[in-house]
mmCIF file of C-alpha atoms and ligand atoms in Angstrom:
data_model
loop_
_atom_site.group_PDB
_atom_site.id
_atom_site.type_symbol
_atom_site.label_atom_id
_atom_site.label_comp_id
_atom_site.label_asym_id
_atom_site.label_seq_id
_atom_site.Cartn_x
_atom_site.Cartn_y
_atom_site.Cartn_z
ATOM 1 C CA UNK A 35 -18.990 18.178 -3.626
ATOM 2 C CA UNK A 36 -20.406 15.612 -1.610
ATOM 3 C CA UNK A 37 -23.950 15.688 -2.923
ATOM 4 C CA UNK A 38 -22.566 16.141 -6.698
ATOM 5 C CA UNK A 39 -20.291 12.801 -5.784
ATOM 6 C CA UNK A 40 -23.683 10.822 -4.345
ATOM 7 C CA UNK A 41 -21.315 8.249 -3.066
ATOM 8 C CA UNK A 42 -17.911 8.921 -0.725
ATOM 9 C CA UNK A 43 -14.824 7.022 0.516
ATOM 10 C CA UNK A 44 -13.126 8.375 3.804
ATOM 11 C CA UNK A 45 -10.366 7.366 4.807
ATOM 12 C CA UNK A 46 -8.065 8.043 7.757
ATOM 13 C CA UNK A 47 -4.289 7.782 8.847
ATOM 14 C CA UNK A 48 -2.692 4.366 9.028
ATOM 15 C CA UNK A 49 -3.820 2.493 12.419
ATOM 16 C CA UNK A 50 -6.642 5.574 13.217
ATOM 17 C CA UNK A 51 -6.043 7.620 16.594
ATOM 18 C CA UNK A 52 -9.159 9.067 18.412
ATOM 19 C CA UNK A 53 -8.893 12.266 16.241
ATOM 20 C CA UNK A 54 -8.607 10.476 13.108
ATOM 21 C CA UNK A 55 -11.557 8.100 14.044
ATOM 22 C CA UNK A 56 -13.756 11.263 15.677
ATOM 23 C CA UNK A 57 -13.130 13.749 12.260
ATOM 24 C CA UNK A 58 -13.758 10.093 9.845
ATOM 25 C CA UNK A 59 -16.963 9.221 11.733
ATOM 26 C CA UNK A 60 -18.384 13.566 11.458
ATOM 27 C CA UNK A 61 -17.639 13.523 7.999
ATOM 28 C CA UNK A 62 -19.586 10.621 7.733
ATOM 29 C CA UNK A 63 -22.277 12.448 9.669
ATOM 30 C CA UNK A 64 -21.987 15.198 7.191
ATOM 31 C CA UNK A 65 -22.619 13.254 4.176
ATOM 32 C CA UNK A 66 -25.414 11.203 6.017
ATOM 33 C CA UNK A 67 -27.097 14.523 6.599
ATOM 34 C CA UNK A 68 -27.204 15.379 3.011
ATOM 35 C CA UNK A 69 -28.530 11.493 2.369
ATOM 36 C CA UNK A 70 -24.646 10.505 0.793
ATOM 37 C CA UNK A 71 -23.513 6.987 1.125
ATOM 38 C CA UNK A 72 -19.932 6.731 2.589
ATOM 39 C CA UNK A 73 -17.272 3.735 3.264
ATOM 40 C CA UNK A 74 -14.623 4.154 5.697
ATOM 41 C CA UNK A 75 -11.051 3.019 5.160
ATOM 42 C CA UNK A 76 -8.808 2.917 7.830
ATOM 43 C CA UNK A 77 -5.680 1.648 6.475
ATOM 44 C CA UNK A 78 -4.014 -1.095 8.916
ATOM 45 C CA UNK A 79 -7.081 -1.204 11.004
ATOM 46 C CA UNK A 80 -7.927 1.322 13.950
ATOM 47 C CA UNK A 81 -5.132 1.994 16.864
ATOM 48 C CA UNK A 82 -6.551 0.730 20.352
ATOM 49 C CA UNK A 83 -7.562 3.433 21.551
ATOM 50 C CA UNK A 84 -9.814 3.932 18.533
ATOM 51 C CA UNK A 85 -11.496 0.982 18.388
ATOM 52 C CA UNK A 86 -12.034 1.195 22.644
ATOM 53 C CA UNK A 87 -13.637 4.351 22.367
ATOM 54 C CA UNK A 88 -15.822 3.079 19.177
ATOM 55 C CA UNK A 89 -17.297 -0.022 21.203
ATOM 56 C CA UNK A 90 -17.757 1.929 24.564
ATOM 57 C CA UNK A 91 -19.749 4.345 22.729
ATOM 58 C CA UNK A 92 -21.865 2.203 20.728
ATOM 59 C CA UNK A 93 -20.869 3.738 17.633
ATOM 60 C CA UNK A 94 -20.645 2.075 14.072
ATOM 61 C CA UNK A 95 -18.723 3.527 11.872
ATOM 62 C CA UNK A 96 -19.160 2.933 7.429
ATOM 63 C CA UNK A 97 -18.479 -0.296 6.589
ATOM 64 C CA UNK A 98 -15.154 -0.960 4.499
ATOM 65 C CA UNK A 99 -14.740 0.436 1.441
ATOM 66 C CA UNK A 100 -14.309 -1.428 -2.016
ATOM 67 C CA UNK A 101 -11.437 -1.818 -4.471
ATOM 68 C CA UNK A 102 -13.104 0.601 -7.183
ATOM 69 C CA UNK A 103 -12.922 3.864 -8.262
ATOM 70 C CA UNK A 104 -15.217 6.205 -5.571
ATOM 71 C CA UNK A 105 -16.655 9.216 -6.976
ATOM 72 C CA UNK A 106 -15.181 11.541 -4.299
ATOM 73 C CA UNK A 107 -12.830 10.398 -1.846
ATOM 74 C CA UNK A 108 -12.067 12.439 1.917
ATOM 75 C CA UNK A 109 -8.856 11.828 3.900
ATOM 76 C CA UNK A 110 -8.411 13.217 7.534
ATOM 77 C CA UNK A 111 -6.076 13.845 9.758
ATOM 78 C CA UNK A 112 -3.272 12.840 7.258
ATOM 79 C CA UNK A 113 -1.215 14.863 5.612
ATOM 80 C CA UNK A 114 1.350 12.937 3.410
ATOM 81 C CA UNK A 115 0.708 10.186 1.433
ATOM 82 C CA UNK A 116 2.790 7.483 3.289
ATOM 83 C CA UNK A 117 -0.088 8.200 6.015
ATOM 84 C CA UNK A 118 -2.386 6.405 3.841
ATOM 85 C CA UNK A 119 -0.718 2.861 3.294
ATOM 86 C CA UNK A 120 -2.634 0.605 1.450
ATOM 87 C CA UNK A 121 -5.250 3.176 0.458
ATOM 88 C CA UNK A 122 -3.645 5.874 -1.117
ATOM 89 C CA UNK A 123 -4.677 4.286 -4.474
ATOM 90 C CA UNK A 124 -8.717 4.249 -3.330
ATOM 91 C CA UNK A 125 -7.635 8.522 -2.710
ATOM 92 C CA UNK A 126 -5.306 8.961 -5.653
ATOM 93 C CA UNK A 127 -8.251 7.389 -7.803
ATOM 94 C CA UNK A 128 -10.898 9.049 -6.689
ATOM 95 C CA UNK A 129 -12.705 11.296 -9.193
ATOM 96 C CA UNK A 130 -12.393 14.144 -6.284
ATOM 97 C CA UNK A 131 -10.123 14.389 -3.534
ATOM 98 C CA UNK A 132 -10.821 16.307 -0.403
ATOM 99 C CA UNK A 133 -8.463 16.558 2.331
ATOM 100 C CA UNK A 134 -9.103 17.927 6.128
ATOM 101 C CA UNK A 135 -6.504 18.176 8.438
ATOM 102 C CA UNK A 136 -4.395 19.909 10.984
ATOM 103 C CA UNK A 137 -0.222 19.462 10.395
ATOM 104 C CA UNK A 138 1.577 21.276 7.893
ATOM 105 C CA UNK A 139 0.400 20.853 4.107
ATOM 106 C CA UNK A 140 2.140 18.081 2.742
ATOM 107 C CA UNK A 141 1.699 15.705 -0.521
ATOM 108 C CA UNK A 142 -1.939 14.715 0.119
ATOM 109 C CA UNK A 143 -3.260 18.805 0.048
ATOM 110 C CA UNK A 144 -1.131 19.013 -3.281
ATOM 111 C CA UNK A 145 -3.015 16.099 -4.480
ATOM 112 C CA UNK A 146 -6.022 17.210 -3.424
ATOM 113 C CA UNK A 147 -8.817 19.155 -5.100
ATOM 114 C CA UNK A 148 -9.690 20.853 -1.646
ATOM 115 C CA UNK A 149 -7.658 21.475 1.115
ATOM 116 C CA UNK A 150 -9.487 22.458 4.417
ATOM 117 C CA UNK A 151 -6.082 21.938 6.482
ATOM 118 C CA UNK A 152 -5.094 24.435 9.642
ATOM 119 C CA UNK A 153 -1.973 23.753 11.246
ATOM 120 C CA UNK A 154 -3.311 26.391 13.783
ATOM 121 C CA UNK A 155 -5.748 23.939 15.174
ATOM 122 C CA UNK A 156 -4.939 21.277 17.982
ATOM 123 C CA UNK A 157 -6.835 18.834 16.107
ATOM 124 C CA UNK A 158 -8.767 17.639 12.872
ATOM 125 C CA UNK A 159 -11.790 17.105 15.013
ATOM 126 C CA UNK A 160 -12.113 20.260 15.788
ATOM 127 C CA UNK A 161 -11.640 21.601 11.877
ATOM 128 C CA UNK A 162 -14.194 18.819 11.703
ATOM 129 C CA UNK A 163 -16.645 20.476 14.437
ATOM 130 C CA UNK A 164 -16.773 23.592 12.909
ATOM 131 C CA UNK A 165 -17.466 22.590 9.745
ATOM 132 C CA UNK A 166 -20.147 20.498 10.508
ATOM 133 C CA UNK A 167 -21.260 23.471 12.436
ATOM 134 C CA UNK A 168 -21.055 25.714 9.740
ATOM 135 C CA UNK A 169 -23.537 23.351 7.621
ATOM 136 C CA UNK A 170 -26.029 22.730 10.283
ATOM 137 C CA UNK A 171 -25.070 19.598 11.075
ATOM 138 C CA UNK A 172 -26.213 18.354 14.519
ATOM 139 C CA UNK A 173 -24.205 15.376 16.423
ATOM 140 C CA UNK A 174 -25.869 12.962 18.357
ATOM 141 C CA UNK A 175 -24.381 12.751 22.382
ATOM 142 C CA UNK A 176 -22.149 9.783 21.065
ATOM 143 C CA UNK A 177 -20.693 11.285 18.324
ATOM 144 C CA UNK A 178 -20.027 14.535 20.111
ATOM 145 C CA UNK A 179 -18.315 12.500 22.685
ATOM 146 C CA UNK A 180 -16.000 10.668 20.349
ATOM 147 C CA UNK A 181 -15.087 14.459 19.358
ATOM 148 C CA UNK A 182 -14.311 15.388 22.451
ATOM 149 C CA UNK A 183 -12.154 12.381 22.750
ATOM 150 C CA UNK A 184 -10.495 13.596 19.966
ATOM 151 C CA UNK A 185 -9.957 17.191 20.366
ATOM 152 C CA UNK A 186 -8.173 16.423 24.199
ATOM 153 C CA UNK A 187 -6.329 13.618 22.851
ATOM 154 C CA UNK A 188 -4.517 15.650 20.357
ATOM 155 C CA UNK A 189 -4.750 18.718 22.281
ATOM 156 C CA UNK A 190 -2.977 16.665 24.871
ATOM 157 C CA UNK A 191 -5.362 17.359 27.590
ATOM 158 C CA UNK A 192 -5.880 21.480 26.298
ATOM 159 C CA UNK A 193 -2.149 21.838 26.966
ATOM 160 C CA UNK A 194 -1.268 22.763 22.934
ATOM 161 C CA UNK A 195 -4.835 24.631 21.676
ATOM 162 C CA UNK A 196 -5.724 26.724 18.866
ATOM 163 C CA UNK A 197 -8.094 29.669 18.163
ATOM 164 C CA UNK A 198 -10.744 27.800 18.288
ATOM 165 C CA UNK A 199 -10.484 24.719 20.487
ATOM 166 C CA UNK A 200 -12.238 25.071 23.344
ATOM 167 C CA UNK A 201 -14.894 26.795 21.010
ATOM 168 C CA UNK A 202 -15.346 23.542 19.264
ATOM 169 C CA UNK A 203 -15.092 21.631 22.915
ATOM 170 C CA UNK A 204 -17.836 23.788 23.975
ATOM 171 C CA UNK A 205 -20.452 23.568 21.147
ATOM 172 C CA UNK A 206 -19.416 19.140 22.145
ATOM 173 C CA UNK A 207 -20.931 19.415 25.313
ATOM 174 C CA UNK A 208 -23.324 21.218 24.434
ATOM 175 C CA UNK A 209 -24.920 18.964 21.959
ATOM 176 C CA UNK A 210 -24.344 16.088 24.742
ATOM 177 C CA UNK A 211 -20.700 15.320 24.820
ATOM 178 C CA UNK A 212 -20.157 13.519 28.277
ATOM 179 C CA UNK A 213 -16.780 15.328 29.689
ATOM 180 C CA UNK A 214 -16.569 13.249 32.696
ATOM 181 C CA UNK A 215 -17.231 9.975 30.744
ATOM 182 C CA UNK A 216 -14.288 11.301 28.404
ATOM 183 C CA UNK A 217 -11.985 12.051 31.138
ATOM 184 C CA UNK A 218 -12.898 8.705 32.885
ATOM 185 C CA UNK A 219 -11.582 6.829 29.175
ATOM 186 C CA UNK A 220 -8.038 8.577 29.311
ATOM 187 C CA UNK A 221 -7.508 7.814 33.232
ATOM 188 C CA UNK A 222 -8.310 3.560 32.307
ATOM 189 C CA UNK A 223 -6.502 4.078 29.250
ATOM 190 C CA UNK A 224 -3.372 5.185 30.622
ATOM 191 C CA UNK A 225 -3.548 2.572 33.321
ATOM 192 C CA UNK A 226 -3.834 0.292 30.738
ATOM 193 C CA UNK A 227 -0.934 1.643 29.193
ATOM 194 C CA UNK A 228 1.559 1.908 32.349
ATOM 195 C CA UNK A 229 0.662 -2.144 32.812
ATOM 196 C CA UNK A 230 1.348 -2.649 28.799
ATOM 197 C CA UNK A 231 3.846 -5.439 28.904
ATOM 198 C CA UNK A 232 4.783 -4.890 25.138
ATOM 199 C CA UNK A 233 4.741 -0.853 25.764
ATOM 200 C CA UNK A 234 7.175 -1.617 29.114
ATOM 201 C CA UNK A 235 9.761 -3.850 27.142
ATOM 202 C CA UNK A 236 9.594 -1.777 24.051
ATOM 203 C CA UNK A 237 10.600 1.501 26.025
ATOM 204 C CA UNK A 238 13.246 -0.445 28.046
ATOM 205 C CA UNK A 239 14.589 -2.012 24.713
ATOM 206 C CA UNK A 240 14.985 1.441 23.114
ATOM 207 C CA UNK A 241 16.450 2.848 25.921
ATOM 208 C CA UNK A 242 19.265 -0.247 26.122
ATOM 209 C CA UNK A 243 19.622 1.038 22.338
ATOM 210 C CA UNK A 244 20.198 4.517 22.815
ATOM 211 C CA UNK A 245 22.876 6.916 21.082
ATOM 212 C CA UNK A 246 23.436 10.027 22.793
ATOM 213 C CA UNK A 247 24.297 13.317 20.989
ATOM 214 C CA UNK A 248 24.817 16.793 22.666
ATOM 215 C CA UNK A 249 24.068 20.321 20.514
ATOM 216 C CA UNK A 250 24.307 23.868 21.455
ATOM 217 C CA UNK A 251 25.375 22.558 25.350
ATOM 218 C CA UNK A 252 22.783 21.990 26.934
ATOM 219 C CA UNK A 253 20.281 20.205 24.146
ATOM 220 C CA UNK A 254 20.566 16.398 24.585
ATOM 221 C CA UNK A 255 19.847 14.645 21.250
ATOM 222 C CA UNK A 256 18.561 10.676 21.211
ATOM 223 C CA UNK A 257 18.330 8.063 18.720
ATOM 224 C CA UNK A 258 16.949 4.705 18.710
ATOM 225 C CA UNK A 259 14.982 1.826 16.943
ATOM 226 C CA UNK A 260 12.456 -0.136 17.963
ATOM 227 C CA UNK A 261 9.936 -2.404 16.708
ATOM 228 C CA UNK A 262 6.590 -0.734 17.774
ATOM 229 C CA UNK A 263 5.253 1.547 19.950
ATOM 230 C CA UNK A 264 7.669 4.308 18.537
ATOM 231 C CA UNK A 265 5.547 7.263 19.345
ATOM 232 C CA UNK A 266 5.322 6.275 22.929
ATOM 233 C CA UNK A 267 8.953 5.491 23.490
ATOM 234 C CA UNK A 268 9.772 8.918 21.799
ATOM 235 C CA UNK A 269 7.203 10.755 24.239
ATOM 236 C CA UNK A 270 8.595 8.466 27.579
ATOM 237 C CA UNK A 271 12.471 9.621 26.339
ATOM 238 C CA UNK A 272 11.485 13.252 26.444
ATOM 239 C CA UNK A 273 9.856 12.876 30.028
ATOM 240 C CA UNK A 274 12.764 11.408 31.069
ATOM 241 C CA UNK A 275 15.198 14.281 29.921
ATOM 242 C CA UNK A 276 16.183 14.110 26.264
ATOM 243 C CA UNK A 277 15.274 16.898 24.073
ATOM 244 C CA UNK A 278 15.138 15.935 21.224
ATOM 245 C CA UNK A 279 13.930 12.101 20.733
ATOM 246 C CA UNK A 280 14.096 10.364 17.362
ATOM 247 C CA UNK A 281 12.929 6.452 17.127
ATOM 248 C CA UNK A 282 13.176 4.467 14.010
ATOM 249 C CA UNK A 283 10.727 1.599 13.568
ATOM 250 C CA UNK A 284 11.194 -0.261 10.520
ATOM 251 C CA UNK A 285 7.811 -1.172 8.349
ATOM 252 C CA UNK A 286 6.918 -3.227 5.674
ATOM 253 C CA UNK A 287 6.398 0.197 3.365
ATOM 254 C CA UNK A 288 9.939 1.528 4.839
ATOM 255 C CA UNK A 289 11.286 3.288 7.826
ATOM 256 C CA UNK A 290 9.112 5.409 10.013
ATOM 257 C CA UNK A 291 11.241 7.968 11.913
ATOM 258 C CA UNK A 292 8.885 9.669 14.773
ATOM 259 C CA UNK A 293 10.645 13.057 16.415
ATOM 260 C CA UNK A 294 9.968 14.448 19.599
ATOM 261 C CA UNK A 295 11.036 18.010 20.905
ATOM 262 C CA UNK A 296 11.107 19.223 24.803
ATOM 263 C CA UNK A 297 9.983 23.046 25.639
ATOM 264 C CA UNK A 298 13.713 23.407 26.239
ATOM 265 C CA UNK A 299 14.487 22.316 22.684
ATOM 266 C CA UNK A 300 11.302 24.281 21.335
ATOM 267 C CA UNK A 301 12.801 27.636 23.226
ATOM 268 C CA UNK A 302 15.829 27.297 21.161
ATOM 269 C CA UNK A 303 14.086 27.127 17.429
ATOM 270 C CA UNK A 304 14.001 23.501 17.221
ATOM 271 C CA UNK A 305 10.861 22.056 15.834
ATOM 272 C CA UNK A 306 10.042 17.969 15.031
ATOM 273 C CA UNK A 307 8.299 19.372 11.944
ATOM 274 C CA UNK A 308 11.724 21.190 10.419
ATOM 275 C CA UNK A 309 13.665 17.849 11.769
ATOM 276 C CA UNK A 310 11.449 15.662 10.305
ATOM 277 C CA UNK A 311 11.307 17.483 6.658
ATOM 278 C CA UNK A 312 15.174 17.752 7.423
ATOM 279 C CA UNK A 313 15.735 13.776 7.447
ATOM 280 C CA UNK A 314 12.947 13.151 4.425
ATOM 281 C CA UNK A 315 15.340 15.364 2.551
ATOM 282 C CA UNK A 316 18.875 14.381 4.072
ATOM 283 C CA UNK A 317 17.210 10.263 2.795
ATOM 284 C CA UNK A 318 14.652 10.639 0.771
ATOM 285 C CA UNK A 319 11.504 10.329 2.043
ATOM 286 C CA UNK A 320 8.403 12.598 3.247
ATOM 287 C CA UNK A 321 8.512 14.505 6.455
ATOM 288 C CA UNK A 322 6.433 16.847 8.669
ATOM 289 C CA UNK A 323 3.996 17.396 11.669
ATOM 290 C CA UNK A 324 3.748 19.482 14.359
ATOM 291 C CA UNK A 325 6.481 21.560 16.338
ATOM 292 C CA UNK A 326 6.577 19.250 19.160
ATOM 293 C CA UNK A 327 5.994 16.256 16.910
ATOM 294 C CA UNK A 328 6.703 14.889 13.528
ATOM 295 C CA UNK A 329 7.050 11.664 11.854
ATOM 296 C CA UNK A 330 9.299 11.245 8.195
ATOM 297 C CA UNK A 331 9.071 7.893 5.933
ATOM 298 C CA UNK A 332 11.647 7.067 4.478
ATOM 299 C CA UNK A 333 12.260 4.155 2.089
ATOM 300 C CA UNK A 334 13.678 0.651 2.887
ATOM 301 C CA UNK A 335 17.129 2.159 0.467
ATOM 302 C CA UNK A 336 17.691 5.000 3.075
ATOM 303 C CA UNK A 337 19.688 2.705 5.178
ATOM 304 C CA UNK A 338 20.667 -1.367 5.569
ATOM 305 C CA UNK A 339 18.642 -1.520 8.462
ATOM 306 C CA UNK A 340 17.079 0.438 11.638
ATOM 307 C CA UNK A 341 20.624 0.268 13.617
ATOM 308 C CA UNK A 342 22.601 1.751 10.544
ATOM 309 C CA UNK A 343 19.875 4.473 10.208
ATOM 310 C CA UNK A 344 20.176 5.291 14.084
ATOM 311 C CA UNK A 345 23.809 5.442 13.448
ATOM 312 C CA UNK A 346 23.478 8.139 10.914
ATOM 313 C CA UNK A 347 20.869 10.171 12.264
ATOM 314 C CA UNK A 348 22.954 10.375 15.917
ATOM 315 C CA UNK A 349 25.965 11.374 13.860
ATOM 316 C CA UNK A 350 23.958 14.042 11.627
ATOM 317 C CA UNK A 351 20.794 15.390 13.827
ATOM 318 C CA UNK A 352 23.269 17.321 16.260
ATOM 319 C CA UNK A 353 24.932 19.097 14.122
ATOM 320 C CA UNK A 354 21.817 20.367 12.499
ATOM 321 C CA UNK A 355 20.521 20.951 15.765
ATOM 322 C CA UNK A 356 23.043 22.627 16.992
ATOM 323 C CA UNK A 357 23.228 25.242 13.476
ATOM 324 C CA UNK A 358 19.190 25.646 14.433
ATOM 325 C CA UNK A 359 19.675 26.283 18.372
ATOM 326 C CA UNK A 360 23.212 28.763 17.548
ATOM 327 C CA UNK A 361 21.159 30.681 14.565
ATOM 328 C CA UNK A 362 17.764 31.091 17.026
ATOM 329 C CA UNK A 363 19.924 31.992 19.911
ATOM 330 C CA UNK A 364 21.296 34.974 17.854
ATOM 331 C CA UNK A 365 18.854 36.130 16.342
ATOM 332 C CA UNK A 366 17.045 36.355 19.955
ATOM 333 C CA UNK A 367 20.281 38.539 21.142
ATOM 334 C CA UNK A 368 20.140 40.582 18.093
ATOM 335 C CA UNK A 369 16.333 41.300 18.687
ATOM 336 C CA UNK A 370 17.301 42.336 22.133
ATOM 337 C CA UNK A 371 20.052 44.651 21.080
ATOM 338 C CA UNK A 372 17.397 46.339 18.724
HETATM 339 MN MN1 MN B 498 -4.540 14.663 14.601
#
């Protein structure tokens, strides 16, 4: 597809995480290899850690795309078209559409003329690896440490890996992926982020905001808005004891509900992918992810305002917690009786 296209737009997630930045820039290397000219759109710019690791690195990705109609178009690491902000149009438009990712298939695999998406794998990078692999592609030491940066981001340091993650980690360092140098980037980088004064008062703030719901008796179910950092502040509530986390940021394109689950909510049939798909249905919006993390959009009609929608979601989320958690529990017992 790529050489019949002759020219390619990629494009990543809204605000780019390492894995989105690592599988944009090795598709890039793919069509290079085969002498195909590619832009790269990263809608809202490139998240922090993105752009750090693309500086310390040395590496430049594509330049910008342009408002036209691209021959063949490549999104990664996103999986429903809220993901792609102000560029869904440059991938709706395209005369192709190629998607490669790791969650659930959601609205941009339906819209897409080929999927290479597996929810199996800790992370598009990887999915990118081996397909760049699989064509003979070779990655300079750079590139294959951006990968790696990647793969452990999302893997969250090997601690959620699929069949073929440390396969894809191995073949990095092989081809001159600097572990240590990669290891060295997440120790500054949290550092960084424990001394964050926006990331400290944004936490703080959502915990001052907090509603408190109970399911199932012992799974503790929290809901709260906030005006960034939403991911983090979800993550930080579950460390501190909540299981299941639910923050509500409120964007110009709508609401943005990210979902976190503990192991304790996880061991009771309750996923952030089924919660999230859950509230895209319960307000009409798009919803998915992972099991221990999902994100829904919703539109700006879904509620009057972020407090409102935290209202609703603490008054509806444990009850349909607690029919998950009661159904899972039994269905354990009735395995056991069998
Ligand atoms: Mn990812």
């Amino acid at each position: 597809m790529l050489r019949r296209a002759g020219e390619t737009a990629i494009i990543t997630h809204r605000n780019a995480d390492l894995d989105a930045i690592a599988s944009a820039m090795i598709v890039a290397r793919i069509a290079e290899s085969l002498g195909v000219e590619t832009c790269l759109e990263v809608p809202e710019g490139p998240g922090k850690q993105a752009k750090d690791a693309l500086s310390e690195l040395s590496l430049t990705p594509p330049g910008p795309c342009e408002s036209r109609t691209y021959r063949l178009a490549i999104a990664v690491d996103a999986t429903n078209s809220p993901q792609l902000g102000g560029a869904l149009k440059l991938y709706l438009t395209a005369g192709a559409r190629v998607v490669v990712d790791h969650h659930e298939p959601g609205s941009l695999a339906e819209a897409s003329d080929l999927a290479i998406v597996d929810p199996d794998a800790a992370s598009t990078t990887e999915v990118a690896v081996l397909l760049s692999h699989a064509l003979g592609v070779r990655l300079t030491g750079g590139l294959a440490s951006l990968a790696l940066l990647g793969i452990v981001s999302d893997s969250r340091k090997f601690s959620i890996v699929g069949p073929y993650t440390f396969k894809a980690a191995q073949m990095l360092v092989e081809m001159g992926g600097d572990y240590g140098r990669v290891m060295e980037f997440f120790r500054r980088s949290g550092q960084q982020a424990q001394e964050d004064l926006s990331l400290r008062i944004a936490k703080l703030k959502a915990f001052s905001r907090l509603k408190l719901g109970r399911a199932c008796h012992d799974i503790l179910v929290v809901a709260t808005h906030i005006g960034s950092h939403e991911s983090a502040v979800a993550r930080s509530l579950i460390s501190e004891g909540a299981d299941v986390a639910v923050v509500v940021v409120e964007r110009r394109e709508g609401f943005r509900v990210s979902i976190r689950v503990s192991q304790r909510a996880l061991a009771s049939g309750i996923q952030a992918s089924k919660l999230a798909a859950f509230i895209a249905e319960k307000f009409g919006g798009e919803g998915g992810g992972h099991e221990m993390a999902g994100m829904a959009h919703l539109p700006h009609s879904a509620a009057q305002g972020p407090e409102d929608l935290v209202d609703e979601l603490a008054e509806r989320l444990p009850g349909k917690v607690g029919r998950i958690c009661v159904e899972y529990r039994a269905s354990l017992q009735e395995k056991e009786r069998s």
